[in-house]
mmCIF file with all atom_site columns, C-alpha atoms in Angstrom:
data_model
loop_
_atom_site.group_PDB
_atom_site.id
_atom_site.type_symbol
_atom_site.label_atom_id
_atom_site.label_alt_id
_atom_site.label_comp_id
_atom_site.label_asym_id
_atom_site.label_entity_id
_atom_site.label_seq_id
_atom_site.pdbx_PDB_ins_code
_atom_site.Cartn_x
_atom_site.Cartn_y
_atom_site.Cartn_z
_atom_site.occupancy
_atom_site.B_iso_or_equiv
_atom_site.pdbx_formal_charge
_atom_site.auth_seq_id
_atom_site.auth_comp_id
_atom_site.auth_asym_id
_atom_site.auth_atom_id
_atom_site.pdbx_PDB_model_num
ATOM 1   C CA . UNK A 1 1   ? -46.462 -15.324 115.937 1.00 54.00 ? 1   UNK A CA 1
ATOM 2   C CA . UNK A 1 2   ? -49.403 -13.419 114.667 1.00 56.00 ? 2   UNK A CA 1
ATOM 3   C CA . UNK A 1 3   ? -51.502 -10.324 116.935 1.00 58.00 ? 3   UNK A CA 1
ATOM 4   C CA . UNK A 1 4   ? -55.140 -10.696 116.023 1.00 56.00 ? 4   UNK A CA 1
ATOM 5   C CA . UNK A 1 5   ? -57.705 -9.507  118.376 1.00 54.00 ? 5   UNK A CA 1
ATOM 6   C CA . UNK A 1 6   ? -60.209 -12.356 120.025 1.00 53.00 ? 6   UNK A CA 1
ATOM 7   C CA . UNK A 1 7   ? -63.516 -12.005 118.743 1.00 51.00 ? 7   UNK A CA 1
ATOM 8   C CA . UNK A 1 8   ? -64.622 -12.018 122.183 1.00 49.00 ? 8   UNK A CA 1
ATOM 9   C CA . UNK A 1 9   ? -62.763 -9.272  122.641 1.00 51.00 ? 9   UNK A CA 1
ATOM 10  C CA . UNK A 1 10  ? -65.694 -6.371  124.625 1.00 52.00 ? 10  UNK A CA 1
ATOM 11  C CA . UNK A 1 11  ? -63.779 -3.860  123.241 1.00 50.00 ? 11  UNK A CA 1
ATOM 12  C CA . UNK A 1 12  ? -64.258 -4.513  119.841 1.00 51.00 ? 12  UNK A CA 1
ATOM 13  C CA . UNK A 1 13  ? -67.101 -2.282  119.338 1.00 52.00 ? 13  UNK A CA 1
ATOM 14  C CA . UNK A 1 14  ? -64.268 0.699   119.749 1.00 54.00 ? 14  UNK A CA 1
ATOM 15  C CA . UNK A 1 15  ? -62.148 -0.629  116.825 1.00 57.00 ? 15  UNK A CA 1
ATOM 16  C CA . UNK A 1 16  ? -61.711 2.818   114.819 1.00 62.00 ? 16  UNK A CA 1
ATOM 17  C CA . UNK A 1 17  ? -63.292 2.596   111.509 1.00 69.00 ? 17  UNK A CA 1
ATOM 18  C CA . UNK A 1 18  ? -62.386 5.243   108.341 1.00 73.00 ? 18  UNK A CA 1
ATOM 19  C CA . UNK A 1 19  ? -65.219 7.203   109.408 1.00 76.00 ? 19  UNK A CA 1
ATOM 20  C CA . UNK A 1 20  ? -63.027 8.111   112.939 1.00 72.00 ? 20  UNK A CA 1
ATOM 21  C CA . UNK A 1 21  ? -59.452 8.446   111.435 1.00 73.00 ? 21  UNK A CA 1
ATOM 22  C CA . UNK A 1 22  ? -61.316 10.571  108.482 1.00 79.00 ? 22  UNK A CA 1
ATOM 23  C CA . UNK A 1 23  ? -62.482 12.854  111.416 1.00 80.00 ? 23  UNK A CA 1
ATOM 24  C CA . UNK A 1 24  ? -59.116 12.325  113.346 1.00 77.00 ? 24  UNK A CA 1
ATOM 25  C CA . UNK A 1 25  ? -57.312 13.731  109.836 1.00 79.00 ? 25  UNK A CA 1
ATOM 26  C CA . UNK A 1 26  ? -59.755 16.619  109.087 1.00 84.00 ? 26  UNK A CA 1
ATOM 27  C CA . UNK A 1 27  ? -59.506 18.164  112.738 1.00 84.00 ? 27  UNK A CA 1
ATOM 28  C CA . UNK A 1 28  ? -55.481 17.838  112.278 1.00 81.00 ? 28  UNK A CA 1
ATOM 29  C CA . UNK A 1 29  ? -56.091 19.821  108.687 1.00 83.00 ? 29  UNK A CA 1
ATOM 30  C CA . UNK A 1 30  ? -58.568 22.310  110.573 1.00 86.00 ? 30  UNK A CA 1
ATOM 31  C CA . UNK A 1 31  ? -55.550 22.478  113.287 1.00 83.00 ? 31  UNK A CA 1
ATOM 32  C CA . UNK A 1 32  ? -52.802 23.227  110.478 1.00 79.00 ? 32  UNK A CA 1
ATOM 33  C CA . UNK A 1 33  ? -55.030 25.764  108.839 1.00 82.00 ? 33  UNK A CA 1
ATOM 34  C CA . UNK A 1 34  ? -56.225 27.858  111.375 1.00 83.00 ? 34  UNK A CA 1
ATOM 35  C CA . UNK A 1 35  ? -52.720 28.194  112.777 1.00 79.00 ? 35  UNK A CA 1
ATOM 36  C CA . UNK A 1 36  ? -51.414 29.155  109.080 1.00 75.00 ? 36  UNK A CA 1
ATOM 37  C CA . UNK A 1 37  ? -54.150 32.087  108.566 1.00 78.00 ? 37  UNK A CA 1
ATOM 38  C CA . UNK A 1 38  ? -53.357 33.646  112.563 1.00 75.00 ? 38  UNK A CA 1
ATOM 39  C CA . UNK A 1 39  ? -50.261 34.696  110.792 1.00 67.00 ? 39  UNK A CA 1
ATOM 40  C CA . UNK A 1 40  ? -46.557 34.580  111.961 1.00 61.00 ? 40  UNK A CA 1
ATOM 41  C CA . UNK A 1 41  ? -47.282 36.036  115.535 1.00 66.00 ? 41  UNK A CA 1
ATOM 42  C CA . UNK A 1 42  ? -48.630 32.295  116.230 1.00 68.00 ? 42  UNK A CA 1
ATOM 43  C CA . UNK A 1 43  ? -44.791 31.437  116.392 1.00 64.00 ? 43  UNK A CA 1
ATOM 44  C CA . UNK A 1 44  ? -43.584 34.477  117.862 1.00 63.00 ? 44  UNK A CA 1
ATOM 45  C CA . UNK A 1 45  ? -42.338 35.775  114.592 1.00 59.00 ? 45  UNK A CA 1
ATOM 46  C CA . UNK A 1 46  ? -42.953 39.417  114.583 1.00 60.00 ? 46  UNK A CA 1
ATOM 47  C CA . UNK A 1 47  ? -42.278 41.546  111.143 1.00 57.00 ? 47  UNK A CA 1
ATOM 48  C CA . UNK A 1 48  ? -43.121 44.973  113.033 1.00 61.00 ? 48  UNK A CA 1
ATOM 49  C CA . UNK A 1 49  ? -39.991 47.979  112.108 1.00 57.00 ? 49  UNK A CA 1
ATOM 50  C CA . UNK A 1 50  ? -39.539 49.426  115.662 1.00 75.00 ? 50  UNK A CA 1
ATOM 51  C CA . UNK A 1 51  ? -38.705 53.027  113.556 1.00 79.00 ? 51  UNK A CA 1
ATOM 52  C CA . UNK A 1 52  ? -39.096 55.251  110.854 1.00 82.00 ? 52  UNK A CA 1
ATOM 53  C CA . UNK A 1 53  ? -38.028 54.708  107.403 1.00 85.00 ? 53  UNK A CA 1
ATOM 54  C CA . UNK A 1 54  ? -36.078 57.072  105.753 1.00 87.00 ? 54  UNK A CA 1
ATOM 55  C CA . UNK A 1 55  ? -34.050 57.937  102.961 1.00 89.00 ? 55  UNK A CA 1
ATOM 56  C CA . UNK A 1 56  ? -30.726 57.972  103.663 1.00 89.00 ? 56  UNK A CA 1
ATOM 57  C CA . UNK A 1 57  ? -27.651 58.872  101.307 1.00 91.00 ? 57  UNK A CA 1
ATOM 58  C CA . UNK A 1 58  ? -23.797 56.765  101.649 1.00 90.00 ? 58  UNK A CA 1
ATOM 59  C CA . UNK A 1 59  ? -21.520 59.282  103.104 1.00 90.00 ? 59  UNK A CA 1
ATOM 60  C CA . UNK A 1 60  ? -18.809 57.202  103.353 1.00 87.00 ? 60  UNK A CA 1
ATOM 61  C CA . UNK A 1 61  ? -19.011 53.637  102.086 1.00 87.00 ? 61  UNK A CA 1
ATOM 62  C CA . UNK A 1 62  ? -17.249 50.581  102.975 1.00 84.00 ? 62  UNK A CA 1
ATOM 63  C CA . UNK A 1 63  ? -16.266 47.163  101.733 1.00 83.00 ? 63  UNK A CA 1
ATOM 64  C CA . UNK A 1 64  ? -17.616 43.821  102.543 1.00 81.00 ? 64  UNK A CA 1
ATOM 65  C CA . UNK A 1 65  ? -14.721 42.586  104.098 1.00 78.00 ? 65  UNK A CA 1
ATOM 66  C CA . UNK A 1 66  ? -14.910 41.960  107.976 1.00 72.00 ? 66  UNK A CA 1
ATOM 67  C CA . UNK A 1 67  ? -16.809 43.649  110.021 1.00 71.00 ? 67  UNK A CA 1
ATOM 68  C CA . UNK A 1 68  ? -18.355 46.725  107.928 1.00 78.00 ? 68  UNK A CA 1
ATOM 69  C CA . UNK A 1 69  ? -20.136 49.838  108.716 1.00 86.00 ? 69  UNK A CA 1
ATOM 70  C CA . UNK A 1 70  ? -21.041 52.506  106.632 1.00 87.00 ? 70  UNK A CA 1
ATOM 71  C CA . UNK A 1 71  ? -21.582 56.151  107.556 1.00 89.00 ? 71  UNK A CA 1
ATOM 72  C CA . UNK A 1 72  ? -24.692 57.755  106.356 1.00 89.00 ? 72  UNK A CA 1
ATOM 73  C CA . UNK A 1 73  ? -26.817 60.963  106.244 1.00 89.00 ? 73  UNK A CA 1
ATOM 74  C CA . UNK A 1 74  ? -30.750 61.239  106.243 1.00 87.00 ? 74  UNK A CA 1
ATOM 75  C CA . UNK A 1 75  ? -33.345 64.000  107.806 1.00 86.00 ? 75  UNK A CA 1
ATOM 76  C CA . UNK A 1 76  ? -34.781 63.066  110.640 1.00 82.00 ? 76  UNK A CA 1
ATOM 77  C CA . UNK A 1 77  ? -37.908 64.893  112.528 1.00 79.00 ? 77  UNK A CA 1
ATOM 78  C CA . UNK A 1 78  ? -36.706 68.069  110.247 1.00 81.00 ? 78  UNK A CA 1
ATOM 79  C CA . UNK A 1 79  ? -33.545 68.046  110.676 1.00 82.00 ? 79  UNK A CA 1
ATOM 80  C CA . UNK A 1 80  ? -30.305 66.751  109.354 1.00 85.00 ? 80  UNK A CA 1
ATOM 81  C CA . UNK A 1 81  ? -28.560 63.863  110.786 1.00 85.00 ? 81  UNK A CA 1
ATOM 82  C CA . UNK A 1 82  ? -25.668 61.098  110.255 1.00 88.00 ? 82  UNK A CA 1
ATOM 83  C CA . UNK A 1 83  ? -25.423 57.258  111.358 1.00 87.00 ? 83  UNK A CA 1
ATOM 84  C CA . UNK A 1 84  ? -24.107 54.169  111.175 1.00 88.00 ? 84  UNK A CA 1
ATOM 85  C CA . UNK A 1 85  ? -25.357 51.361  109.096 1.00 86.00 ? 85  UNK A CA 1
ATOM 86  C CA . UNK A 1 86  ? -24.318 47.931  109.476 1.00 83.00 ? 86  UNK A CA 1
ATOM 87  C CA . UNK A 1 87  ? -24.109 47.156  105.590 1.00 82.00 ? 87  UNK A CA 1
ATOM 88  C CA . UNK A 1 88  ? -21.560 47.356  103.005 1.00 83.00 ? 88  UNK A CA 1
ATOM 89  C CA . UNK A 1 89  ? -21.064 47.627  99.067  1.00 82.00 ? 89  UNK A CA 1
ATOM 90  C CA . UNK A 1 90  ? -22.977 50.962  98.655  1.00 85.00 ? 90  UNK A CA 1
ATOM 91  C CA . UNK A 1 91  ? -21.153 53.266  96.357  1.00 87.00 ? 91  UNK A CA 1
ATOM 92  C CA . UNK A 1 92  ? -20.795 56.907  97.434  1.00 89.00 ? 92  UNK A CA 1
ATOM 93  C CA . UNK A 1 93  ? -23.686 59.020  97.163  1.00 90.00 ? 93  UNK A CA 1
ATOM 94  C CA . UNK A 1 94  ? -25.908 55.924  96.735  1.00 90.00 ? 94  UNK A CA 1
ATOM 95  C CA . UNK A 1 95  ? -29.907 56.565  98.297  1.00 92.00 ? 95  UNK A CA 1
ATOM 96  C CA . UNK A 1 96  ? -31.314 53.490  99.701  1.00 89.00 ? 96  UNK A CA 1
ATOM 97  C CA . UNK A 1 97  ? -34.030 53.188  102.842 1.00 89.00 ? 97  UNK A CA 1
ATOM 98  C CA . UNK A 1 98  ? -33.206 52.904  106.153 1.00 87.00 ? 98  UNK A CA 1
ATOM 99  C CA . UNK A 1 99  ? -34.805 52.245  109.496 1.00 85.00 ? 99  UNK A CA 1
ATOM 100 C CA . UNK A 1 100 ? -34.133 55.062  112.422 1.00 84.00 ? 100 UNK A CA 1
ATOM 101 C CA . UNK A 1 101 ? -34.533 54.046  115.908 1.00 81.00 ? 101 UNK A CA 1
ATOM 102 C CA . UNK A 1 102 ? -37.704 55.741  117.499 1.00 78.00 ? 102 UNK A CA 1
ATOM 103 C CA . UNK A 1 103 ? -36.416 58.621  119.843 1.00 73.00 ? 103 UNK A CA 1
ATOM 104 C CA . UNK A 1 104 ? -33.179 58.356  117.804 1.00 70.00 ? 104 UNK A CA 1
ATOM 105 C CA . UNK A 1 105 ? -31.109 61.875  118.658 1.00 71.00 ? 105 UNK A CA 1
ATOM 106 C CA . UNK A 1 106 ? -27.457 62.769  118.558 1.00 67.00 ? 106 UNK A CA 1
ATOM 107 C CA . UNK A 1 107 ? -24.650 61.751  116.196 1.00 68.00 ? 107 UNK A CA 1
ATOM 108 C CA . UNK A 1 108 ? -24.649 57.909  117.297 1.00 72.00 ? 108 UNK A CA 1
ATOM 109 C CA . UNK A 1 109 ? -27.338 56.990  115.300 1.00 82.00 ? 109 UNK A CA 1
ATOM 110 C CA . UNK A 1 110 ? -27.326 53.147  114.380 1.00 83.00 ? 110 UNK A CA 1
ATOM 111 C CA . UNK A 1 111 ? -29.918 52.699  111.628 1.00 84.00 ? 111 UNK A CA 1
ATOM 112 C CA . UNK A 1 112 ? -30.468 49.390  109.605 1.00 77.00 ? 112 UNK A CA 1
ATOM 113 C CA . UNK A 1 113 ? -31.785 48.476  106.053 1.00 81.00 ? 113 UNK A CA 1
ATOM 114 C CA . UNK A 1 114 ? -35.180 49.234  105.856 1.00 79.00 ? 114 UNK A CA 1
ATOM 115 C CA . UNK A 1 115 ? -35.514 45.703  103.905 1.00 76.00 ? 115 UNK A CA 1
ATOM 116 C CA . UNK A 1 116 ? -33.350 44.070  106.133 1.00 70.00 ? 116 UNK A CA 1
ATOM 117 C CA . UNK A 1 117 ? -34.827 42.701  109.937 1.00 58.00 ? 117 UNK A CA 1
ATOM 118 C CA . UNK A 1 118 ? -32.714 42.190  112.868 1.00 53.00 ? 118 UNK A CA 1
ATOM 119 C CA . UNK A 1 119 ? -33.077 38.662  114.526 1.00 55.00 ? 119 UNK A CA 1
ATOM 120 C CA . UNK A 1 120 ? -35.682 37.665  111.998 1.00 51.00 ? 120 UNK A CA 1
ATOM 121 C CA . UNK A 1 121 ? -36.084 34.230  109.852 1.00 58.00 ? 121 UNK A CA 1
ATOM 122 C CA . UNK A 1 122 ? -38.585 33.270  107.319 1.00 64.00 ? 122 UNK A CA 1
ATOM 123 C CA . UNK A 1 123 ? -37.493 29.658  107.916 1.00 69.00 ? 123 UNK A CA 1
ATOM 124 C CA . UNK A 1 124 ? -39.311 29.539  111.429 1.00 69.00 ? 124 UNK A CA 1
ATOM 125 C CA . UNK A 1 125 ? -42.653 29.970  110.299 1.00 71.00 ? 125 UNK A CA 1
ATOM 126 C CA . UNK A 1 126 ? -42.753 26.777  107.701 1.00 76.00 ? 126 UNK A CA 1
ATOM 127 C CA . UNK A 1 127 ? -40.944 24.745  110.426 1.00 78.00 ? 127 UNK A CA 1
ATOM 128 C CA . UNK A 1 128 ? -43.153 25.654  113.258 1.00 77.00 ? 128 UNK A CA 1
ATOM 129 C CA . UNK A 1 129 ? -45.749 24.395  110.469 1.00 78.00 ? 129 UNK A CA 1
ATOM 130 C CA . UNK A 1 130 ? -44.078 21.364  110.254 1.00 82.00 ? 130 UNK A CA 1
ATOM 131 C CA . UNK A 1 131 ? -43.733 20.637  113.753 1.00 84.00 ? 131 UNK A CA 1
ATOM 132 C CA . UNK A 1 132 ? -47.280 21.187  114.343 1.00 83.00 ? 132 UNK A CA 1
ATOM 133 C CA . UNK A 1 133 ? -48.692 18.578  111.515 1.00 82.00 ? 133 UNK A CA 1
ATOM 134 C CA . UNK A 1 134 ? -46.079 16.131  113.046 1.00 87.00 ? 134 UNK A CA 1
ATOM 135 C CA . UNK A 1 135 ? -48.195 17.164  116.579 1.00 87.00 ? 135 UNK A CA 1
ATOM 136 C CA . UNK A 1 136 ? -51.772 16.531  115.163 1.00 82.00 ? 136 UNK A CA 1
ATOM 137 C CA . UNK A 1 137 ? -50.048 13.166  113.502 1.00 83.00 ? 137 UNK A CA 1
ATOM 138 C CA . UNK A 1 138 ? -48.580 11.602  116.515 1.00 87.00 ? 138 UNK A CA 1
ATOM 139 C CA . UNK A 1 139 ? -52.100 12.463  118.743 1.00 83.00 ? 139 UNK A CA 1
ATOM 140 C CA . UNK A 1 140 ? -54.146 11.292  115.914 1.00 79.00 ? 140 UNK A CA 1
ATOM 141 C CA . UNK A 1 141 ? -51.685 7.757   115.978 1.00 81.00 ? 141 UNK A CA 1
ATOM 142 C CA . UNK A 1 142 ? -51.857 7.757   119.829 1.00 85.00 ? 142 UNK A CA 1
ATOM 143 C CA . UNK A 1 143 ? -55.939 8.234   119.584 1.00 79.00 ? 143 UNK A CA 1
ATOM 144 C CA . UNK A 1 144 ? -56.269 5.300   117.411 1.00 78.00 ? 144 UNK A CA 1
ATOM 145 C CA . UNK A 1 145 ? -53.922 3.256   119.772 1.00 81.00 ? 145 UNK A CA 1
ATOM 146 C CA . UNK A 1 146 ? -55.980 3.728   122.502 1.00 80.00 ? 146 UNK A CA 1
ATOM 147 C CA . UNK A 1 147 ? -59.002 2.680   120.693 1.00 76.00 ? 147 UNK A CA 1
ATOM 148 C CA . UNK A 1 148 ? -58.047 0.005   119.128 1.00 75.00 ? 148 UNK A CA 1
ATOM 149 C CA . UNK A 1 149 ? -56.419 -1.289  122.574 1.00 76.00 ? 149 UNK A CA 1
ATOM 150 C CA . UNK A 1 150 ? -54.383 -3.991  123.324 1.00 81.00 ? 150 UNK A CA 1
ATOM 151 C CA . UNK A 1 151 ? -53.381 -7.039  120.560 1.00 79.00 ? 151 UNK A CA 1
ATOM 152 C CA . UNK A 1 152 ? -53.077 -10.378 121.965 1.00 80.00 ? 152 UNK A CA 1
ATOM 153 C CA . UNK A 1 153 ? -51.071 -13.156 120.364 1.00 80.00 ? 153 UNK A CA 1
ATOM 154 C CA . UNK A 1 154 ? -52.631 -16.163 119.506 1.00 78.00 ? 154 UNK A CA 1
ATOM 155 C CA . UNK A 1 155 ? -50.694 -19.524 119.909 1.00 80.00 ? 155 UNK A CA 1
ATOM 156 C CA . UNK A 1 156 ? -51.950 -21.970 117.638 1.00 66.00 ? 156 UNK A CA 1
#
């Protein structure tokens, strides 16, 4: 059994021709794009370091087995301080950047890598992306559905 339309179908004037799905497609595109250039705060992605980066140097180093935490020294508003980062495989005496807590005082200092963000993933961004073209793809497909309206069979 075949689905053809009746030619005496009144809605046939709304049958979507290349000229609406090319205009369906290019406002999905302009969708996809502007989203890419407002940057990864569109998907709540946030690459801000709440701190100050510092050098640090290992003070005592540790190995990459379990649960690791290195002790390390840096100045800090002036004066000298020593924290924990969560990292290992740093040799002794090693300088590498870290990130100190703003308002960070005392001896309890947890710092982190300055190239290294807590809770963040670069693999949100592209799917968020991805999710949104499969958005403008299923409206676009429901759009033309609509207009092209209902298909009844036709019995010979």
């Amino acid at each position: 059994m075949a689905f053809v339309r009746k030619r005496s179908d009144p809605a046939r004037g709304l049958t979507p021709g290349w000229n609406s799905l090319a205009v369906a497609a290019g406002v999905g595109l302009l969708v996809v794009f502007l989203a890419w250039f407002a940057g990864p705060g569109l998907f709540g992605i946030s690459n801000e370091t709440k701190g100050t980066t510092v050098q640090a140097e290992v003070v005592q180093p540790a190995p990459c087995t379990g649960g690791a935490t290195e002790r390390v020294k840096f100045e800090f508003g002036g004066a000298p301080m020593e924290g924990s980062l969560n990292g290992c495989g740093h040799g002794q005496g090693e300088r590498i950047e870290v990130v100190v807590p703003d308002g960070a005082a005392g001896d309890a200092v947890s710092v982190h890598a300055a190239d290294a963000t807590a809770g963040a993933s670069d693999a949100r961004r592209p799917l968020g992306l991805a999710l949104l073209v499969f958005s403008c793809f299923a409206g676009g497909m429901y759009v033309f559905l609509v207009l092209r309206g209902p298909r009844v069979p036709v019995t010979a």
